[in-house]
Structure formats: structure tokens, C-alpha cells
Coordinates of C-alpha atoms and ligand atoms in Angstrom, one line a residue:
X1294 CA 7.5 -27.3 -17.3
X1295 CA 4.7 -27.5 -14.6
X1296 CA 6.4 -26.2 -11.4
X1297 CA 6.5 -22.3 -12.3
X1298 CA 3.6 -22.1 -12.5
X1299 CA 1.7 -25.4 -10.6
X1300 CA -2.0 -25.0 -9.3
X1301 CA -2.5 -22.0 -11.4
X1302 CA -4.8 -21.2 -14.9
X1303 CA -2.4 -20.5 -17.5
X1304 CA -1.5 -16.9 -18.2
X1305 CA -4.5 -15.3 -19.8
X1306 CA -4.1 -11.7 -19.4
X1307 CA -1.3 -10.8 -22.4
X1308 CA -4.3 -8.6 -23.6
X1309 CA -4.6 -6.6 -20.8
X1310 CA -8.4 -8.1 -20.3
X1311 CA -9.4 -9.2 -17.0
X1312 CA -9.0 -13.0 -16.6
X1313 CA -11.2 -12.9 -13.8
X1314 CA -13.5 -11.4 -11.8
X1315 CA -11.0 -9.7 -10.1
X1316 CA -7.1 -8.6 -10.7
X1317 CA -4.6 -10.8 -9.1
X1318 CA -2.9 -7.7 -7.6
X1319 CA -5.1 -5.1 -6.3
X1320 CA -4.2 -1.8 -4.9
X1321 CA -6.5 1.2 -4.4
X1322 CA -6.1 4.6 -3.2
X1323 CA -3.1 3.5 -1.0
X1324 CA -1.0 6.2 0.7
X1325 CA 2.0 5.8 3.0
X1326 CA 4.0 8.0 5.1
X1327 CA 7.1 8.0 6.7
X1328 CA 6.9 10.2 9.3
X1329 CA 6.8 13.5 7.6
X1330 CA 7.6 12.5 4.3
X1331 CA 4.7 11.6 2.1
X1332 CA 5.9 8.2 0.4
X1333 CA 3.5 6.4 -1.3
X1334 CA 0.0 8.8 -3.0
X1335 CA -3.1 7.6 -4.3
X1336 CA -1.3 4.6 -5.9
X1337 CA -4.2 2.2 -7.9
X1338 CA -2.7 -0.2 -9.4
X1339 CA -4.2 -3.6 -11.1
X1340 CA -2.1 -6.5 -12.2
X1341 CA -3.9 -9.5 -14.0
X1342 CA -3.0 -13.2 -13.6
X1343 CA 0.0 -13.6 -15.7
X1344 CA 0.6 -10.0 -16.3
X1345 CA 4.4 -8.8 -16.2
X1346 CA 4.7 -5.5 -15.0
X1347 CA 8.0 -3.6 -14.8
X1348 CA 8.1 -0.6 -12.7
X1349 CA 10.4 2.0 -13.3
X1350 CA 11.5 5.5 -11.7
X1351 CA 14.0 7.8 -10.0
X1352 CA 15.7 6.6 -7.0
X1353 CA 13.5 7.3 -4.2
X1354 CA 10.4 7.7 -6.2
X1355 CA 8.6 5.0 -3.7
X1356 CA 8.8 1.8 -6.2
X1357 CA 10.5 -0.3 -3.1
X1358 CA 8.1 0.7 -0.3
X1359 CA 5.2 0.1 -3.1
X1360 CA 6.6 -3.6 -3.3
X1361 CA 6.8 -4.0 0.5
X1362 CA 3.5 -2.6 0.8
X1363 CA 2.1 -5.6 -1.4
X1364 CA 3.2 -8.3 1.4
X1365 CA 2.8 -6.3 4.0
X1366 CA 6.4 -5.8 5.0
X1367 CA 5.6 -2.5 5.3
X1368 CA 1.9 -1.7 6.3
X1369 CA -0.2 1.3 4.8
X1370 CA -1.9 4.1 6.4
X1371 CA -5.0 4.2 4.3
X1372 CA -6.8 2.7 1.3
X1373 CA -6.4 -1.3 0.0
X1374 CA -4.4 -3.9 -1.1
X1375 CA -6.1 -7.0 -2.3
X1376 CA -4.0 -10.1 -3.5
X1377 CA -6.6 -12.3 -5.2
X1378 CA -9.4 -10.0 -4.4
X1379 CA -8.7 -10.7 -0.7
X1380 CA -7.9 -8.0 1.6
X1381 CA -4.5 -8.7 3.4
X1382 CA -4.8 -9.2 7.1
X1383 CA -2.8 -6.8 9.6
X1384 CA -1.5 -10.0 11.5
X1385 CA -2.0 -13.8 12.4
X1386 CA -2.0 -17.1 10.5
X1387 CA -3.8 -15.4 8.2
X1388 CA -1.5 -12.7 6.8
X1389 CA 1.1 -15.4 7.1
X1390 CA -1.2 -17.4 4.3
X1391 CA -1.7 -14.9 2.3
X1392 CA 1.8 -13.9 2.2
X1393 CA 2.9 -17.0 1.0
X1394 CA 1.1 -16.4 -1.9
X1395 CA 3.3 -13.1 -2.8
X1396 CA 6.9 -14.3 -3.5
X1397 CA 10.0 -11.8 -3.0
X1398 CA 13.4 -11.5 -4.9
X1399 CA 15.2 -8.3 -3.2
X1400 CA 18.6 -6.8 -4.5
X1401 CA 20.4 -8.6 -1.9
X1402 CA 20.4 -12.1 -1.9
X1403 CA 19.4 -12.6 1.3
X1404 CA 19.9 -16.3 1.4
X1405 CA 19.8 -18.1 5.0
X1406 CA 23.4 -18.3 5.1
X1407 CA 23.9 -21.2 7.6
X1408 CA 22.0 -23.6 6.0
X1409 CA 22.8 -25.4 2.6
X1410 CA 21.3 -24.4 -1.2
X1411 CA 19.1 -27.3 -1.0
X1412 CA 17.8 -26.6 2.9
X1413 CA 17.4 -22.3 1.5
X1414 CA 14.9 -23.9 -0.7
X1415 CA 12.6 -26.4 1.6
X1416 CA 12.7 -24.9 4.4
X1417 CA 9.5 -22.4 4.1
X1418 CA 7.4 -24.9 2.4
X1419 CA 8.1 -27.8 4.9
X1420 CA 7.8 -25.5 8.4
X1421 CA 4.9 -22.5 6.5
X1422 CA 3.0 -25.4 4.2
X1423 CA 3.9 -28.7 6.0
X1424 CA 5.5 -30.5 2.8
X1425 CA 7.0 -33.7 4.2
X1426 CA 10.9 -33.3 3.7
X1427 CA 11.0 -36.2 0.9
X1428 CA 8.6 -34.2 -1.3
X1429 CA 10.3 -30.7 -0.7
X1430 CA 13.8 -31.7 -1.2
X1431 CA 11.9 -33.5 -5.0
X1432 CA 10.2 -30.2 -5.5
X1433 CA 13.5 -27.8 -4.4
X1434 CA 15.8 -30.0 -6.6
X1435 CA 13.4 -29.7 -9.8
X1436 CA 13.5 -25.6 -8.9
X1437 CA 17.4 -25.6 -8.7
X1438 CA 17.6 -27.4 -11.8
X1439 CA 15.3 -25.2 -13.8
X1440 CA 17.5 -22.0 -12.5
X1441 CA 20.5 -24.2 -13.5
X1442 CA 21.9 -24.8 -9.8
X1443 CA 20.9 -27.9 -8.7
X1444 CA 25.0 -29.2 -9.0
X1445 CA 25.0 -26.8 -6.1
X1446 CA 22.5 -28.3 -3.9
X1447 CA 24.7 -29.2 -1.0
X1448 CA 27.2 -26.0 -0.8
X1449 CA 26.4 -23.0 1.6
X1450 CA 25.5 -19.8 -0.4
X1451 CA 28.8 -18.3 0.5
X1452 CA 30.5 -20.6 -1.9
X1453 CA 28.0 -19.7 -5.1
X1454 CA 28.8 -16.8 -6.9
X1455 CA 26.2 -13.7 -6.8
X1456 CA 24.1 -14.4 -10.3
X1457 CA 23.8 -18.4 -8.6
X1458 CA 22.6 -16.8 -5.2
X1459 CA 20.3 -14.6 -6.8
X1460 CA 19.2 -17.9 -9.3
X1461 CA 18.9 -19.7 -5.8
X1462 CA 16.4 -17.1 -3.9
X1463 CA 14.0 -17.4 -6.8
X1464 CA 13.6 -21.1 -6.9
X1465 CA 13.4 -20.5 -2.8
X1466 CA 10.5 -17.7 -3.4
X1467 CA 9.0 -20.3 -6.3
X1468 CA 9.0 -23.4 -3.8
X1469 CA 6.1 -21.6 -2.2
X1470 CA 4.2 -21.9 -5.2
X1471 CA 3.3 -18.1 -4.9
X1472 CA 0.6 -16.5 -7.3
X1473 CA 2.4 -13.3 -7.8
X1474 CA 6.4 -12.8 -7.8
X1475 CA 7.6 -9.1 -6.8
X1476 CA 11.3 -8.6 -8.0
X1477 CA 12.9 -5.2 -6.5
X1478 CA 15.8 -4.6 -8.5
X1479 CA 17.2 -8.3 -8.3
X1480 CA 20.0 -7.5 -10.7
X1481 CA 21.2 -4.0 -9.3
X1482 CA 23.9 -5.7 -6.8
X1483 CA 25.6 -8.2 -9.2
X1484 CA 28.7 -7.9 -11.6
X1485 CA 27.7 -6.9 -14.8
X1486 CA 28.8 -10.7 -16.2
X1487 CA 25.8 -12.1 -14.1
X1488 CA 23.1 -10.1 -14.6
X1489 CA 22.0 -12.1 -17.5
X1490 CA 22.0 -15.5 -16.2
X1491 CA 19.4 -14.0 -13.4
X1492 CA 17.4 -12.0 -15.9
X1493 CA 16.8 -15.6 -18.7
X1494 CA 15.8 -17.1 -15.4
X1495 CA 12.8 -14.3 -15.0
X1496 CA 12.0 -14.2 -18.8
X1497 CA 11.5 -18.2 -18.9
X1498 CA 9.2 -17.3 -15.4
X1499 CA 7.4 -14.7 -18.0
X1500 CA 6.9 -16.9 -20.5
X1501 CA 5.4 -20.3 -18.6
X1502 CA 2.7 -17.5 -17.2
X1503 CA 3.7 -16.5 -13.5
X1504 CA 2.6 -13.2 -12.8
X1505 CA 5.2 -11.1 -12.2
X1506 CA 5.8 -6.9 -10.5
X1507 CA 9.8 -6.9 -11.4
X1508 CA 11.4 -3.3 -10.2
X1509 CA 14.6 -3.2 -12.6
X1510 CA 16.4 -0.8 -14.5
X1511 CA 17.5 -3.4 -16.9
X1512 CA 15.3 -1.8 -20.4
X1513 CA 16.3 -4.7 -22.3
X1514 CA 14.6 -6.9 -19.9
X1515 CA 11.7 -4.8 -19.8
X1516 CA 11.4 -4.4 -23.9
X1517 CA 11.5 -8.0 -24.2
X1518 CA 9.7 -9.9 -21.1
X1519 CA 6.8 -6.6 -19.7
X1520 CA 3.2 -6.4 -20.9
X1521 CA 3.1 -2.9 -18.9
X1522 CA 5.4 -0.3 -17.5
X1523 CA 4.7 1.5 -14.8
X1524 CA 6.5 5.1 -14.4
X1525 CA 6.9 6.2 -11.1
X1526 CA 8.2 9.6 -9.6
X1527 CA 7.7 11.3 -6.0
X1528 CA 5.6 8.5 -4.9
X1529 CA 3.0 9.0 -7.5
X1530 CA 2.2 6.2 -10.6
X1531 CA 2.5 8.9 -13.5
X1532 CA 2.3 6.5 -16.7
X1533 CA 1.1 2.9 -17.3
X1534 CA 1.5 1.6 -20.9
X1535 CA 2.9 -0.9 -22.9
X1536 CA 7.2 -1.4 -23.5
X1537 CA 6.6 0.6 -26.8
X1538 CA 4.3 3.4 -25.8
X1539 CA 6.5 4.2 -23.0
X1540 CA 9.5 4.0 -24.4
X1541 CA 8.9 6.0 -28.2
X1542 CA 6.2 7.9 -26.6
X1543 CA 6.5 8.8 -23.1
X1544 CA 3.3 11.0 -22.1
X1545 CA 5.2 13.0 -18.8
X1546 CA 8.3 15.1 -18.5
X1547 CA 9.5 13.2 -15.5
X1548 CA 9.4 10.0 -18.0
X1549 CA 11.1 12.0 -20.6
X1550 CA 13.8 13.3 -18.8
X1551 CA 13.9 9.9 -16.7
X1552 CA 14.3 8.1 -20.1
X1553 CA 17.0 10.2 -21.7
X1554 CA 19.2 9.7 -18.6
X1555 CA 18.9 6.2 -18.9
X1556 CA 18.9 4.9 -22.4
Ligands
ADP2324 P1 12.8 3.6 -4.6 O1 12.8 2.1 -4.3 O2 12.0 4.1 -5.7 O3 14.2 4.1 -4.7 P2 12.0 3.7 -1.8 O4 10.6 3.1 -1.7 O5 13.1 2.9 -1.3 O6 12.2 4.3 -3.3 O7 12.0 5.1 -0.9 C1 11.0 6.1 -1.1 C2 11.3 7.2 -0.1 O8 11.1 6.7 1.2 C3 12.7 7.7 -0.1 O9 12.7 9.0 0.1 C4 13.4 6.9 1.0 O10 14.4 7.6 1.6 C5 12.2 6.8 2.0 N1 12.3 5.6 2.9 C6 12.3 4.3 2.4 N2 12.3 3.5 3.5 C7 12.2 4.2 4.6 C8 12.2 3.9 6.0 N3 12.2 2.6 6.4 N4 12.1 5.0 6.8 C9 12.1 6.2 6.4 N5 12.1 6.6 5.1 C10 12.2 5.6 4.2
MG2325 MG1 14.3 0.7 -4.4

């Protein structure tokens, strides 16, 4: 069970303790604006390697642009964003290397959808990390198979249901063999039958060590697979604490009143 999480240490941050010299995910004092409206304030935020974090909040609250702020699909207007304790570039080969380290799952599947499951899956690594075809198309077929869609290899993503789309864009995030895997709500747009065939697929993720920032309303998910929640409201991280704390104890009244809308 190698490929999740290949060329990295094993998880060692379950305690919360740095594992290295530096977090794996660094942001500090980052603020964003569209336009006039004030998206993203003073958000610091540390993830360890092999640290799950959840992040929850209101709609709008910023947890999206946060995301795309942490592979620079959206850039910042001030303060730092460090993915292995390196500062991400604004452009070039560069930025395009250390975004390969930073794998995405969005809420839509967002699946090349001319090419075939098995060509989804190797084409980034052959054309971004110049993996002969022979070794990607070994490498994609071990992924499918470990999200359980590897019969469906040669079909287009139009004929795969939803759950096995969603199941297909994280083996094609995974093939990269990223350090960090951002989720933004990667269960929101499925029927409710599917949701759990894409969610066992990111608690197995959890569990082999892969570092993980999963955006998700799903509590169960969060109870069961997150070291740390992260509350956010109005573009401001009000609470970090562990599944339990947050949950029986929430510190904030945005949390509270968040929580008892919710559960
Ligand atoms: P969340 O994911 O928590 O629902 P978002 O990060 O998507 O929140 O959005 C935060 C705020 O930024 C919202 O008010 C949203 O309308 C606004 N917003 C998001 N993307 C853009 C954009 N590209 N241009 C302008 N405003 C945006
Ligand atoms: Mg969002």
C-alpha cells in the first residue's frame, strides 16, 4: 500500500508535534481581496506532514479562495504561503513544480472529458513529470484499482457515474505523487447514494499518512478521519481544535450557531 503515499516519511504528526523543521503547509498573515470585498484576513495556518485538517464554515466564509490560495489558483495580496517551507513562486517552471506538489479534488469532477479514465490519469505525470507512458499507465492502473475503478479504465468519464468520477479525479490528483491533497467540498455535488464510496476512498488516504486540507460538510467524515478542524467565518480562522473539542465544546458563537444548524 506504497502508492498513496510514495517518496514520503510516514505520517508522524497525529500529535499535533512538528515532524519537521518546518510545517508542510504554511500560511502566514495572508489577506485577499476581491475588489472591495475583503475575502481572506490574517489567515495563519500550519498543517504537519500527515495532518488531516477539515475546514468548516458558512457559505462564503472564504474556505474555497483559502484552498486556491494554497496552489496559487488564486494569488494573494500580502503575507506567505509556504508548501514545504518553500515560498511559492508567482510564475514559471517553478510554480509549475511546486504545484505539482499540492494535489486538488474540487466539487465538480472536472475530468478531461475527451480523453479516456485511464488517459485522465497519466496524462499530467507523463507531459508535467516526463513518466514514460509504460510506467504511468502501471502507476494510473494501481491508483484506479485502489479507488475501485480500474474495470473502468478504458470508458470516457461521461459513462462513470458521479461517486466513480469523483473516485477517478483523486487517483488523477494522487498520480502526481503530491505532498499535500486539498479537497473543496468533493462530495457536495453527488447523490446522496455516492457520497460514501468517495469519502472511504479519503479516509483510507487518511489512514496510509497523506496529508490532507479536505473542505466538507460531511461531520461524520470529519469525526472519524480529521486530527484538526478549522472554523471559518467572514474570512477569518475563528477556531482550530480537535473533532471533539469543536464539536462538544465550540469556543465562538459563529461555531455555535454554525453547529446547531448543521448537526
Ligand atoms: P466558501 O468556499 O467558504 O463558500 P468562497 O471562498 O467561495 O467561500 O468565497 C468567499 C467570498 O468571496 C464570497 O463572498 C464569494 O462571493 C467571493 N468570491 C469568491 N470567488 C470570487 C471571485 N472570483 N470574484 C469575486 N468574488 C469572489
Ligand atoms: Mg466553497
Amino acid at each position: 500500500n506504497e502508492t498513496f503515499t510514495q517518496g514520503r516519511p510516514q505520517a508522524q504528526a497525529a500529535t499535533g508535534a512538528a515532524s519537521d523543521s518546518h510545517p508542510l503547509v504554511e500560511l502566514t498573515h495572508v489577506e485577499k481581496h476581491y475588489g472591495a470585498l475583503h475575502v481572506l484576513k490574517d489567515i495563519n495556518l500550519r498543517v504537519n506532514k500527515g495532518e488531516v485538517l477539515v475546514v468548516v464554515g458558512p457559505s462564503g466564509s472564504g474556505k474555497s479562495t483559502m484552498c486556491r490560495t494554497i496552489n496559487r489558483l488564486e494569488t494573494i495580496d500580502s503575507g506567505d504561503i509556504r508548501i514545504d517551507g518553500k515560498t511559492l513562486p508567482q510564475e514559471g517552471k517553478e510554480l509549475a513544480a511546486l504545484r505539482a506538489e499540492v494535489g486538488m479534488v474540487f466539487q465538480s469532477f472536472n475530468l478531461f472529458a475527451n480523453k479516456t479514465i485511464l488517459e485522465n490519469v497519466t496524462l499530467a505525470p507523463m507531459k508535467v513529470r516526463h513518466v514514460d507512458q509504460k510506467t504511468a499507465e502501471r502507476q494510473a492502473m494501481d491508483l484506479l484499482s485502489r479507488v475501485g475503478v480500474d474495470t473502468q479504465a478504458n470508458k470516457m468519464p461521461s459513462q462513470l457515474s458521479g461517486g466513480q468520477q469523483q473516485r477517478v479525479a483523486i487517483a488523477r490528483a494522487l498520480a502526481m505523487q503530491p505532498k499535500v491533497m486539498l479537497f473543496d467540498e468533493p462530495t457536495s455535488a453527488l447523490d446522496p447514494e455516492m457520497v460514501n464510496e468517495v469519502l472511504d476512498v479519503m479516509v483510507e488516504l487518511a489512514k496510509e499518512g497523506m496529508t490532507m486540507i479536505c473542505v466538507t460538510h460531511e461531520m461524520g467524515f470529519a469525526r472519524k478521519a480529521a486530527d484538526r478542524i478549522v472554523f471559518m467565518a467572514d474570512g477569518r480562522i475563528l477556531e482550530q481544535s480537535t473533532p471533539d473539542e469543536f464539536f462538544e465544546n465550540p469556543k465562538t458563537e459563529r461555531a455555535k450557531d454554525f453547529l446547531s444548524k448543521i448537526l
